[in-house]
PDB file of C-alpha atoms in Angstrom:
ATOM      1  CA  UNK A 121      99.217 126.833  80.290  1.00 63.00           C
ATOM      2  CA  UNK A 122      97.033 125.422  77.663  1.00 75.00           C
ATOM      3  CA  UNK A 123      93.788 123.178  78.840  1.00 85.00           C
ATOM      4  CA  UNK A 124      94.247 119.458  77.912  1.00 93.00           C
ATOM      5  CA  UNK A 125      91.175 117.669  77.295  1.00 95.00           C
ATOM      6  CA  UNK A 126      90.029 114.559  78.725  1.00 97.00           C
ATOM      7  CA  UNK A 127      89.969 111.016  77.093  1.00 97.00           C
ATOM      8  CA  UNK A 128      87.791 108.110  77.233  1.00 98.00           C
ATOM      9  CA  UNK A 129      89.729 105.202  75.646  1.00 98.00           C
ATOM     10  CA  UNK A 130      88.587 101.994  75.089  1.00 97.00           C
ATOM     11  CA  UNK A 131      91.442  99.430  76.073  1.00 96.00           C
ATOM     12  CA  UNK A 132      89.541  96.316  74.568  1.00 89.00           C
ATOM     13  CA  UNK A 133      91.298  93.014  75.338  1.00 90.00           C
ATOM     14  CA  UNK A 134      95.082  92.807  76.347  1.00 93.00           C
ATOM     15  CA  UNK A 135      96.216  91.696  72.988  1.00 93.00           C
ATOM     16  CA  UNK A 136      95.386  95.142  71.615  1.00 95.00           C
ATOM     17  CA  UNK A 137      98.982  95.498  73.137  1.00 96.00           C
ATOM     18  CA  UNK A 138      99.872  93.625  70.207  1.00 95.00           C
ATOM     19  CA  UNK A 139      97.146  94.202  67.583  1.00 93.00           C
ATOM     20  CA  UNK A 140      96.363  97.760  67.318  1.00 94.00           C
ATOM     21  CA  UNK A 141      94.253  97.745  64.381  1.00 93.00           C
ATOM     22  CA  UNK A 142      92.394 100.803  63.690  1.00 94.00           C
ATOM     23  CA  UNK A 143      92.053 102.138  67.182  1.00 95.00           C
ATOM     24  CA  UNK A 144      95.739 101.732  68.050  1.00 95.00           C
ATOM     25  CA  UNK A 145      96.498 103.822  64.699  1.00 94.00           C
ATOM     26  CA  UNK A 146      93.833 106.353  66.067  1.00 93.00           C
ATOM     27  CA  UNK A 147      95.051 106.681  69.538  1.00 95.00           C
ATOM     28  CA  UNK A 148      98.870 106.860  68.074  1.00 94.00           C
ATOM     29  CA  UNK A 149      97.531 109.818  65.806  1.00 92.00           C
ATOM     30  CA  UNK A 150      96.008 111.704  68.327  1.00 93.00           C
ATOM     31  CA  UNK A 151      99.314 111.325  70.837  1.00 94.00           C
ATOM     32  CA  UNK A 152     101.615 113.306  68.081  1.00 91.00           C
ATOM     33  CA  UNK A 153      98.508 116.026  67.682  1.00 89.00           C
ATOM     34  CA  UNK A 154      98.133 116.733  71.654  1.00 88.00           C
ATOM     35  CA  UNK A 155      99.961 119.298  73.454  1.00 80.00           C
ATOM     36  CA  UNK A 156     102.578 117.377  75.450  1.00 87.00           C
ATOM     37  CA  UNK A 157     100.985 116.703  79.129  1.00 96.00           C
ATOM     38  CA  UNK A 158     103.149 117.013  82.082  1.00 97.00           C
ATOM     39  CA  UNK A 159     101.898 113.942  83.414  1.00 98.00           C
ATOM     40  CA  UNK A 160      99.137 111.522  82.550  1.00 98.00           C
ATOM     41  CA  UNK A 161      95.702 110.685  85.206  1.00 98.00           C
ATOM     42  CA  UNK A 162      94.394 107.082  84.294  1.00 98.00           C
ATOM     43  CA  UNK A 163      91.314 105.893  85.686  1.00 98.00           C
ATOM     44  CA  UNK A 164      90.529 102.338  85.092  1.00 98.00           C
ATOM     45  CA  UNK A 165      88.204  99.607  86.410  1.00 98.00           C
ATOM     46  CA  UNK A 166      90.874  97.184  86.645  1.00 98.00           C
ATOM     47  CA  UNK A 167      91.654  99.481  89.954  1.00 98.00           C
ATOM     48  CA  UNK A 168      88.188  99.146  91.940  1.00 98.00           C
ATOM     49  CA  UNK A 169      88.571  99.640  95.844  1.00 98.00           C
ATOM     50  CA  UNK A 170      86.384 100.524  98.253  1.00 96.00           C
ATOM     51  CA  UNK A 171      86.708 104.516  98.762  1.00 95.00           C
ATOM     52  CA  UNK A 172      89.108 106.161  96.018  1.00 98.00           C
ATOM     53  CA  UNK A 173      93.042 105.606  95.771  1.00 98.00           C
ATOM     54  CA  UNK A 174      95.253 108.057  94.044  1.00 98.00           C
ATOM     55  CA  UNK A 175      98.825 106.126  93.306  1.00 98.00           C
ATOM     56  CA  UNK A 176     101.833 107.910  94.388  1.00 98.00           C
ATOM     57  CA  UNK A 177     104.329 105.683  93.066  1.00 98.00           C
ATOM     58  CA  UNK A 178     107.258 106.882  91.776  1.00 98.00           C
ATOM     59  CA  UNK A 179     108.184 104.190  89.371  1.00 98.00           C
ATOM     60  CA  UNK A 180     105.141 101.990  88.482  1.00 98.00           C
ATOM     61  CA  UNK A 181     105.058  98.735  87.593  1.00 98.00           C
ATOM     62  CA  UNK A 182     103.860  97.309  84.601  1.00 98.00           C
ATOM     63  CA  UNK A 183     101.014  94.656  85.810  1.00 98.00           C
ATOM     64  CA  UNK A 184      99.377  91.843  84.175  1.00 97.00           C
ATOM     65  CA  UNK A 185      96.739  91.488  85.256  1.00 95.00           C
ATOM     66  CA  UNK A 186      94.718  88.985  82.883  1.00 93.00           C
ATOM     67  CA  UNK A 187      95.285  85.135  82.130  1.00 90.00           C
ATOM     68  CA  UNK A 188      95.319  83.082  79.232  1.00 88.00           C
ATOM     69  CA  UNK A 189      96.219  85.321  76.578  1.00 90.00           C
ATOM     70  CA  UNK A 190      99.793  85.470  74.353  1.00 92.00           C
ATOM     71  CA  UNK A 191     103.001  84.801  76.466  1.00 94.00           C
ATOM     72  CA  UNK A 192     104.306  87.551  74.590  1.00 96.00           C
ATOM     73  CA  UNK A 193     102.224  90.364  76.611  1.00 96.00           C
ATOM     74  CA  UNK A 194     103.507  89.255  79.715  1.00 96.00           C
ATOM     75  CA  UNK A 195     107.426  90.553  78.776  1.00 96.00           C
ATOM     76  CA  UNK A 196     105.741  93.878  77.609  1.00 97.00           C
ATOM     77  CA  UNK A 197     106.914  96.618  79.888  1.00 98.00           C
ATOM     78  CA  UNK A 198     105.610 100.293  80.209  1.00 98.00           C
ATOM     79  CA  UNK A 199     108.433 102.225  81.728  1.00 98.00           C
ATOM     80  CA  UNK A 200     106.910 105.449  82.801  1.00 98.00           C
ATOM     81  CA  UNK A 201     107.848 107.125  85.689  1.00 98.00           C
ATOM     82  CA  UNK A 202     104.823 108.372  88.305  1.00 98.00           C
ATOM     83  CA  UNK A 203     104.354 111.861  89.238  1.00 98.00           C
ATOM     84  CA  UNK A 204     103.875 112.064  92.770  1.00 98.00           C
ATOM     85  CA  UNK A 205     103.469 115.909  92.656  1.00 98.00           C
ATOM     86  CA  UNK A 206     100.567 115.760  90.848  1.00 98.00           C
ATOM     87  CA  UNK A 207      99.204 112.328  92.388  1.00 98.00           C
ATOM     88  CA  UNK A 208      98.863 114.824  95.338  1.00 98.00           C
ATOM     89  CA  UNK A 209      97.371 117.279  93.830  1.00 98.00           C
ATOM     90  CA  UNK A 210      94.740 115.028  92.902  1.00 98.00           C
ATOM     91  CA  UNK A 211      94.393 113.502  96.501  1.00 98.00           C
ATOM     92  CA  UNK A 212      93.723 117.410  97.408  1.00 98.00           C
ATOM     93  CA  UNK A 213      91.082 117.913  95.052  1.00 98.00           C
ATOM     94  CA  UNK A 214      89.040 114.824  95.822  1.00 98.00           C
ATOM     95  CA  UNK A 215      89.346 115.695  99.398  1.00 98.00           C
ATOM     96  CA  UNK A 216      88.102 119.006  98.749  1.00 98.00           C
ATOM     97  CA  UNK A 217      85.090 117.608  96.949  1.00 98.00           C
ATOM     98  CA  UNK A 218      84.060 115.564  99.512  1.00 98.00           C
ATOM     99  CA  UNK A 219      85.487 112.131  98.072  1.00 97.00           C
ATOM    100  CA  UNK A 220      87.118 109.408 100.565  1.00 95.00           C
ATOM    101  CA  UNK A 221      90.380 109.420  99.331  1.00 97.00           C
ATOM    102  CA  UNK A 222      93.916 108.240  99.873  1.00 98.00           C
ATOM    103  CA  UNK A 223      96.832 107.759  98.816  1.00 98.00           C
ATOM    104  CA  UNK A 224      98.739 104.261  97.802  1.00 98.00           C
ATOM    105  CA  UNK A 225     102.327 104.515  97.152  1.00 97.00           C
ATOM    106  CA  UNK A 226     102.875 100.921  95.741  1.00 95.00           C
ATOM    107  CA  UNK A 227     100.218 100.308  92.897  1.00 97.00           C
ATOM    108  CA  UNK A 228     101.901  99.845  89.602  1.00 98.00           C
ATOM    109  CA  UNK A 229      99.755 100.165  85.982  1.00 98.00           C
ATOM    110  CA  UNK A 230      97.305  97.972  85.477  1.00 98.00           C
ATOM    111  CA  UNK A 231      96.384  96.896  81.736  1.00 97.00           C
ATOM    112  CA  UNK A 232      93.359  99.655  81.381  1.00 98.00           C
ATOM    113  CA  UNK A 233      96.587 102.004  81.600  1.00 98.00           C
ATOM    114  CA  UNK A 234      99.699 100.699  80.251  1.00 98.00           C
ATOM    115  CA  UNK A 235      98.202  98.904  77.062  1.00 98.00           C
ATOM    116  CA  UNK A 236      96.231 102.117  75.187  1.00 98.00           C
ATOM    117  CA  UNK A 237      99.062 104.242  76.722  1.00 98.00           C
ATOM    118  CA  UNK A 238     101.313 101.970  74.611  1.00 98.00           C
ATOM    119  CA  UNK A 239      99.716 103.555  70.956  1.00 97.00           C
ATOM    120  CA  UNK A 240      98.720 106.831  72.711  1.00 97.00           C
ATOM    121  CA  UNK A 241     102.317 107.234  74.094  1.00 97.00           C
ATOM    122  CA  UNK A 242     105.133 104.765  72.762  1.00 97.00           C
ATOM    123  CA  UNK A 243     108.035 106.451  73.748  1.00 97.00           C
ATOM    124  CA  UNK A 244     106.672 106.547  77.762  1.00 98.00           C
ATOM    125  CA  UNK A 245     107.966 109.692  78.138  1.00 97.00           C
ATOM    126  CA  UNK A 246     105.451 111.476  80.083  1.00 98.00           C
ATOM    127  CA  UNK A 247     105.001 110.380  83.822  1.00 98.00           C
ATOM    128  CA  UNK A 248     101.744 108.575  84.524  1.00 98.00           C
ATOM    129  CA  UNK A 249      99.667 107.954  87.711  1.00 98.00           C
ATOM    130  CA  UNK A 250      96.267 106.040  88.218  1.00 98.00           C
ATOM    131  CA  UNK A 251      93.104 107.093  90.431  1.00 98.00           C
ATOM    132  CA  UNK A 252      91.179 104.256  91.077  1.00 98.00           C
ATOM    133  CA  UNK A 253      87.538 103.674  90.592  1.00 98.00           C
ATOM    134  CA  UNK A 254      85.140 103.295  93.718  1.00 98.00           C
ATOM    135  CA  UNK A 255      83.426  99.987  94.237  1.00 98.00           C
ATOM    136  CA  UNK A 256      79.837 102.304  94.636  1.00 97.00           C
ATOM    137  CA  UNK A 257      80.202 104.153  91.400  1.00 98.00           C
ATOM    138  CA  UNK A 258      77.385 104.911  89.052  1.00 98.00           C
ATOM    139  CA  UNK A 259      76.475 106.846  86.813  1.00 98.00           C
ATOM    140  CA  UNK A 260      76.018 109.927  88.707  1.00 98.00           C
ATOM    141  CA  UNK A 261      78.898 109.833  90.858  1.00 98.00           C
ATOM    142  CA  UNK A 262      81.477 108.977  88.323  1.00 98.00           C
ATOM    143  CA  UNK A 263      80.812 112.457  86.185  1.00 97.00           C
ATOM    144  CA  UNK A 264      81.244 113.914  89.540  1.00 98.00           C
ATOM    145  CA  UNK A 265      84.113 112.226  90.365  1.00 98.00           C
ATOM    146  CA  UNK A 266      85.699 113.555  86.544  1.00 98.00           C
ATOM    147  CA  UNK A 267      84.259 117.147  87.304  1.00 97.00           C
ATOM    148  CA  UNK A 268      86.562 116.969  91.017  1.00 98.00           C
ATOM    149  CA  UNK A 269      89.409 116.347  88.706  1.00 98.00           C
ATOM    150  CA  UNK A 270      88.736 118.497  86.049  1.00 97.00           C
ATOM    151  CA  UNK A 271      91.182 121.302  87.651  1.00 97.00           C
ATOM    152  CA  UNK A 272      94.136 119.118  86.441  1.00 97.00           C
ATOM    153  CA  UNK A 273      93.399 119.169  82.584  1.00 95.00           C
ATOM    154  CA  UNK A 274      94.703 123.615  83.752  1.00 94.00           C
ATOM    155  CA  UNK A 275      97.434 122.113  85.468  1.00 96.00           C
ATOM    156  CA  UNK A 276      98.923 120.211  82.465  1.00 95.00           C
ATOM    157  CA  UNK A 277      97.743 116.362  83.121  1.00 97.00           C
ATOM    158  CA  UNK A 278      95.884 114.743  80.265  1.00 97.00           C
ATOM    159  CA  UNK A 279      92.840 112.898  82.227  1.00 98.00           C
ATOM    160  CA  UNK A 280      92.084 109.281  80.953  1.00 98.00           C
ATOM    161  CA  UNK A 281      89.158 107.076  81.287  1.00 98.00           C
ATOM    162  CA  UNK A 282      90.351 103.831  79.887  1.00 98.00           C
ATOM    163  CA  UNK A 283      87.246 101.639  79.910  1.00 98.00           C
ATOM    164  CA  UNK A 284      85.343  99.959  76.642  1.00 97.00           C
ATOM    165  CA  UNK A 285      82.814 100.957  74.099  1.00 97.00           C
ATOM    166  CA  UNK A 286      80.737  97.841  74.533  1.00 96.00           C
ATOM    167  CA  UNK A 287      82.163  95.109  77.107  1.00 93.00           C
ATOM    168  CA  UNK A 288      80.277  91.918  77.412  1.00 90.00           C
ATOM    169  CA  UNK A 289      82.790  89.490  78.605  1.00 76.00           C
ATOM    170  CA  UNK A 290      80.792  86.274  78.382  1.00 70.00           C
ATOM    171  CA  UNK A 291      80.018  86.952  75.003  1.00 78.00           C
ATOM    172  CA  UNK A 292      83.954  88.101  74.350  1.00 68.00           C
ATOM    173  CA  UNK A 293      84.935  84.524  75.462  1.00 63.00           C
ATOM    174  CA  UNK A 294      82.752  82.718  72.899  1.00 65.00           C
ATOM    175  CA  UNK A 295      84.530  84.480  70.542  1.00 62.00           C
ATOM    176  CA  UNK A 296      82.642  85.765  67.574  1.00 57.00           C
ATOM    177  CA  UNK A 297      83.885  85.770  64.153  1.00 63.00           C
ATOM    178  CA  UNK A 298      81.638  88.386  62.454  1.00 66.00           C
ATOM    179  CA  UNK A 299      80.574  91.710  63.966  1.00 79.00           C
ATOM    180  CA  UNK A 300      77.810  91.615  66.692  1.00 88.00           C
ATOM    181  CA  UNK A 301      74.899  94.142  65.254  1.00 93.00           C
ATOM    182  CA  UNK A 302      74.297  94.998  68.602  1.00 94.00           C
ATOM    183  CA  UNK A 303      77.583  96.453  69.270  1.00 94.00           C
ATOM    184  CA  UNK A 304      77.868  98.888  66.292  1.00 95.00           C
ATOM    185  CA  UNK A 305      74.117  99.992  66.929  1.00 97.00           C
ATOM    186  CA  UNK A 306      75.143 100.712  70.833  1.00 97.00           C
ATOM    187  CA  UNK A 307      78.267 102.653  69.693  1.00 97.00           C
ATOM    188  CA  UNK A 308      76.735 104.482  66.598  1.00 97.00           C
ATOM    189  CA  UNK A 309      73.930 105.783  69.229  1.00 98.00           C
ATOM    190  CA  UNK A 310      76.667 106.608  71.716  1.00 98.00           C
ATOM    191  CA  UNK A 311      79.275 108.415  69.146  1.00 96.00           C
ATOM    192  CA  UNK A 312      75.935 110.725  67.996  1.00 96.00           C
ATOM    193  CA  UNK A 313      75.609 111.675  71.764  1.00 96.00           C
ATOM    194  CA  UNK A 314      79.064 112.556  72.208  1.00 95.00           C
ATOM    195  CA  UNK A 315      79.550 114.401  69.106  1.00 92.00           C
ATOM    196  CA  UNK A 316      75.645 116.363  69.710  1.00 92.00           C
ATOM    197  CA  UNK A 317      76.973 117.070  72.893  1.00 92.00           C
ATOM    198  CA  UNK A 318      74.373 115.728  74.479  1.00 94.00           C
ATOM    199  CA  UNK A 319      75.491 114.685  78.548  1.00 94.00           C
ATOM    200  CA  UNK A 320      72.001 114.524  79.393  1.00 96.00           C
ATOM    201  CA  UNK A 321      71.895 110.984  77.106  1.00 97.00           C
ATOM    202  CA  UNK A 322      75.373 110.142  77.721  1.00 97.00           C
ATOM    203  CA  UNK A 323      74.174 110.156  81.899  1.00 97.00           C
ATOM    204  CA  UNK A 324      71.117 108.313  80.684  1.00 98.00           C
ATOM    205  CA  UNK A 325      72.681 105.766  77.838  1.00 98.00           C
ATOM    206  CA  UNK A 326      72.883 102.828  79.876  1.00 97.00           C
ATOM    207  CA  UNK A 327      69.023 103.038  80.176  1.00 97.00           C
ATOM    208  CA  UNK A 328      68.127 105.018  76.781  1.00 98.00           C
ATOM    209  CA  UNK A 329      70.806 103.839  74.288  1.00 98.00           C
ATOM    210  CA  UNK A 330      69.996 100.574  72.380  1.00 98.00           C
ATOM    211  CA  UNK A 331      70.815  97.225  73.404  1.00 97.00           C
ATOM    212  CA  UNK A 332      72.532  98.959  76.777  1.00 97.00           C
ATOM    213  CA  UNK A 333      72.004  95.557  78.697  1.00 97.00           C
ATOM    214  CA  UNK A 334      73.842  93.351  76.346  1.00 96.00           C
ATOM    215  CA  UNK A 335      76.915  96.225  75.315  1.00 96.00           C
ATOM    216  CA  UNK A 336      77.317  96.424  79.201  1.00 97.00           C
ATOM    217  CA  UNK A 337      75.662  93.572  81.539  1.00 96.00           C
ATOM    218  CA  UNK A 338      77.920  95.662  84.315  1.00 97.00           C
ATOM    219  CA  UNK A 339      78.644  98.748  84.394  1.00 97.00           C
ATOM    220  CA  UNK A 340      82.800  99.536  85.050  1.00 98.00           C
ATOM    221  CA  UNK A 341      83.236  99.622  81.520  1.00 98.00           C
ATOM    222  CA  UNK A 342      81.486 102.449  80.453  1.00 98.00           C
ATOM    223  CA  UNK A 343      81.738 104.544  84.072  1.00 98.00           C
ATOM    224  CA  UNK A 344      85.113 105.807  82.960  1.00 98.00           C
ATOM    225  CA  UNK A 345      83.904 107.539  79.199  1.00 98.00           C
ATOM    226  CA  UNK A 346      81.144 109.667  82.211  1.00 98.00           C
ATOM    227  CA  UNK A 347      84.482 110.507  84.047  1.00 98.00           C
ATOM    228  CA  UNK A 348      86.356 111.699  80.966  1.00 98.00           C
ATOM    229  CA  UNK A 349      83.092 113.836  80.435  1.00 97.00           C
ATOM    230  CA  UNK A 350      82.946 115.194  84.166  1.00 97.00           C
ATOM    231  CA  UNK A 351      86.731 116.286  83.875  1.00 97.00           C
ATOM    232  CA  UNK A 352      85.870 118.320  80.853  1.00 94.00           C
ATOM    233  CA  UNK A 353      84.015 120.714  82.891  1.00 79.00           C
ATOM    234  CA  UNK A 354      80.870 120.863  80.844  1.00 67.00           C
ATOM    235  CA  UNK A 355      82.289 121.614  77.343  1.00 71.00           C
ATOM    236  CA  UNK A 356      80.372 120.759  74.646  1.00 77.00           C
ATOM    237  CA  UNK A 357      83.171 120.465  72.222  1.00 86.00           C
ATOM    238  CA  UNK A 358      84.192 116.636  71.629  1.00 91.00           C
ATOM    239  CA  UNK A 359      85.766 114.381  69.019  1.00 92.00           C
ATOM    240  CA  UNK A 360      85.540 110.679  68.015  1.00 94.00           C
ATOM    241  CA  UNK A 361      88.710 108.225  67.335  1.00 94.00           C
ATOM    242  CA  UNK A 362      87.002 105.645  65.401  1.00 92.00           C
ATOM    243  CA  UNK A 363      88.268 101.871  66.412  1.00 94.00           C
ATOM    244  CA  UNK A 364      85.755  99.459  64.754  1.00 93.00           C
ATOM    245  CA  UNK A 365      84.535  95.962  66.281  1.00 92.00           C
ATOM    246  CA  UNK A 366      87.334  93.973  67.677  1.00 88.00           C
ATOM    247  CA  UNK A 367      86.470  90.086  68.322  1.00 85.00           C
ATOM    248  CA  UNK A 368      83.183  90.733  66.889  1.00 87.00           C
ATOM    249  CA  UNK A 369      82.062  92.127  70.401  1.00 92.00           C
ATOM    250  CA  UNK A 370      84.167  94.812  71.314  1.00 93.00           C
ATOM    251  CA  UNK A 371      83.598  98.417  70.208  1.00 95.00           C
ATOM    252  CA  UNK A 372      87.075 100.548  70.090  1.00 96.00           C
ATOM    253  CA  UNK A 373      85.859 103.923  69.326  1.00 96.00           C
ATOM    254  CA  UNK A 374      87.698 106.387  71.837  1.00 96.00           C
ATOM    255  CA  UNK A 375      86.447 110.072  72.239  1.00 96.00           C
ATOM    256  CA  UNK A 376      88.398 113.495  72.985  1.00 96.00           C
ATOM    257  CA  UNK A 377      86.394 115.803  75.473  1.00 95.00           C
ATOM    258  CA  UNK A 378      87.325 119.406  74.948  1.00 90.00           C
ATOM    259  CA  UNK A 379      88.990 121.512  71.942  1.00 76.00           C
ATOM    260  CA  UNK A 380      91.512 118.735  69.887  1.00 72.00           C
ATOM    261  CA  UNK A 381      93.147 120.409  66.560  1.00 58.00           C
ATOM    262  CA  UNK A 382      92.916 117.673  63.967  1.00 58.00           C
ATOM    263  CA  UNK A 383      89.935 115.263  65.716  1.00 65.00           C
ATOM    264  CA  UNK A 384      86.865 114.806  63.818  1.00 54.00           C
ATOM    265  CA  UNK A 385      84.544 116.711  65.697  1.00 39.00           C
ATOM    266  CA  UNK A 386      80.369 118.032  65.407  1.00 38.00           C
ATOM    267  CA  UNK A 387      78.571 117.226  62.493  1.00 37.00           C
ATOM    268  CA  UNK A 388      82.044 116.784  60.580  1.00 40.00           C
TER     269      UNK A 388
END
């Protein structure tokens, strides 16, 4: 069986549901040029629990889990079925590596999931479970926690760090009109480190790249794109899915960790 890569995706705010601009297009692209996963590993810090939690569910539910935004996202469904199999397979592998897991056979799909996996995968046709995100995680520990899983991108399951380029959520809510300088500098530096293959600044960014503080004034935002890199397994090979600024704040631009036909990668 082919090895998938991994995926950091940035999910943005719910209405990219409805609005996929430039990174929806991007993230629909690269679902038709992937090999077809057997089942699809989200990690997301809308799940954050103490300890990690593998879902087991076998039919997730869609949640919405945000306020104040269209009505029409809250009738927006993501049918996928789980995949229990491999939900356990997971559980085994982070209980070989030392992790605190277990597993939780009622959590649905929470927005960091269903709403990129909406562009990435329309026709939900490829069973998806979540792994949550531990309340302790930094820097460190989440590539560790991606290299635990890496095993599964042999096994067939596409592993998914949904999180977001830049994520400042008090300046989100003021809404800007124009884009924020500060967020296409932070991305630009990050996108050269991914594409240089350079994990020794991606480990470091939040205290080497520029204007770190402001792109991320916490952290679960950009933990998951150090996952997607763990569960790579130390290949250097990555490409970018370029998503722009959305509400002047938010950076979109996704990345594909190990060998993607068709995704700009290098110095390309």
């Amino acid at each position: 069986m082919k090895t998938l890569p991994s995926l950091f995706v940035s999910h943005g705010a719910p209405t990219f549901a409805l609005d996929p601009g430039l990174a929806g297009q991007g993230l629909a692209e690269l679902g038709r040029t992937l090999s077809h996963p057997s089942a699809i590993l989200v990690i997301s810090p809308h799940w954050m629990t103490s300890g990690v939690q593998v879902s087991t569910a076998i039919q997730p539910e869609t949640i919405h889990d945000f306020g104040g935004f269209d009505p029409a996202l809250y009738d927006i469904t993501y049918p996928a079925i789980g995949q229990p199999e491999a939900a356990a397979r997971a559980l085994e592998l982070l209980l070989q590596a030392g992790w605190p897991a277990t597993a939780n056979q009622r959590r649905g799909l929470d927005h960091g999931a269903w709403v990129p996996l909406l562009h990435l995968f329309p026709q939900a046709d490829v069973p998806v479970f979540q792994v949550s995100m531990p309340l302790d995680l930094d820097t460190d520990s989440a590539f560790q926690l991606g290299r635990a899983l890496s095993p599964l991108a042999d096994e067939g399951v596409l592993i998914v760090g949904s999180g977001s380029l830049t994520h400042n959520l008090y300046e989100f809510r003021n809404r800007h009109e124009d884009s924020e300088a500060y967020a296409s500098e932070f991305s630009e530096w990050i996108q050269r480190a991914v594409l240089d293959g350079d994990h020794h600044r991606l480990l470091h960014a939040l205290e080497l790249a520029p204007h770190a503080l402001r792109a991320h004034p916490t952290t679960e935002h950009f933990l998951p794109l150090l996952i997607a890199l763990g569960a790579a397994n130390a290949s250097n090979e990555a490409g970018v899915i370029e998503g722009g600024i959305q509400h002047g704040v938010l950076a979109m631009d996704s990345f594909v960790f190990g060998p993607c036909p068709g995704i700009r990668i290098g110095n390309q």
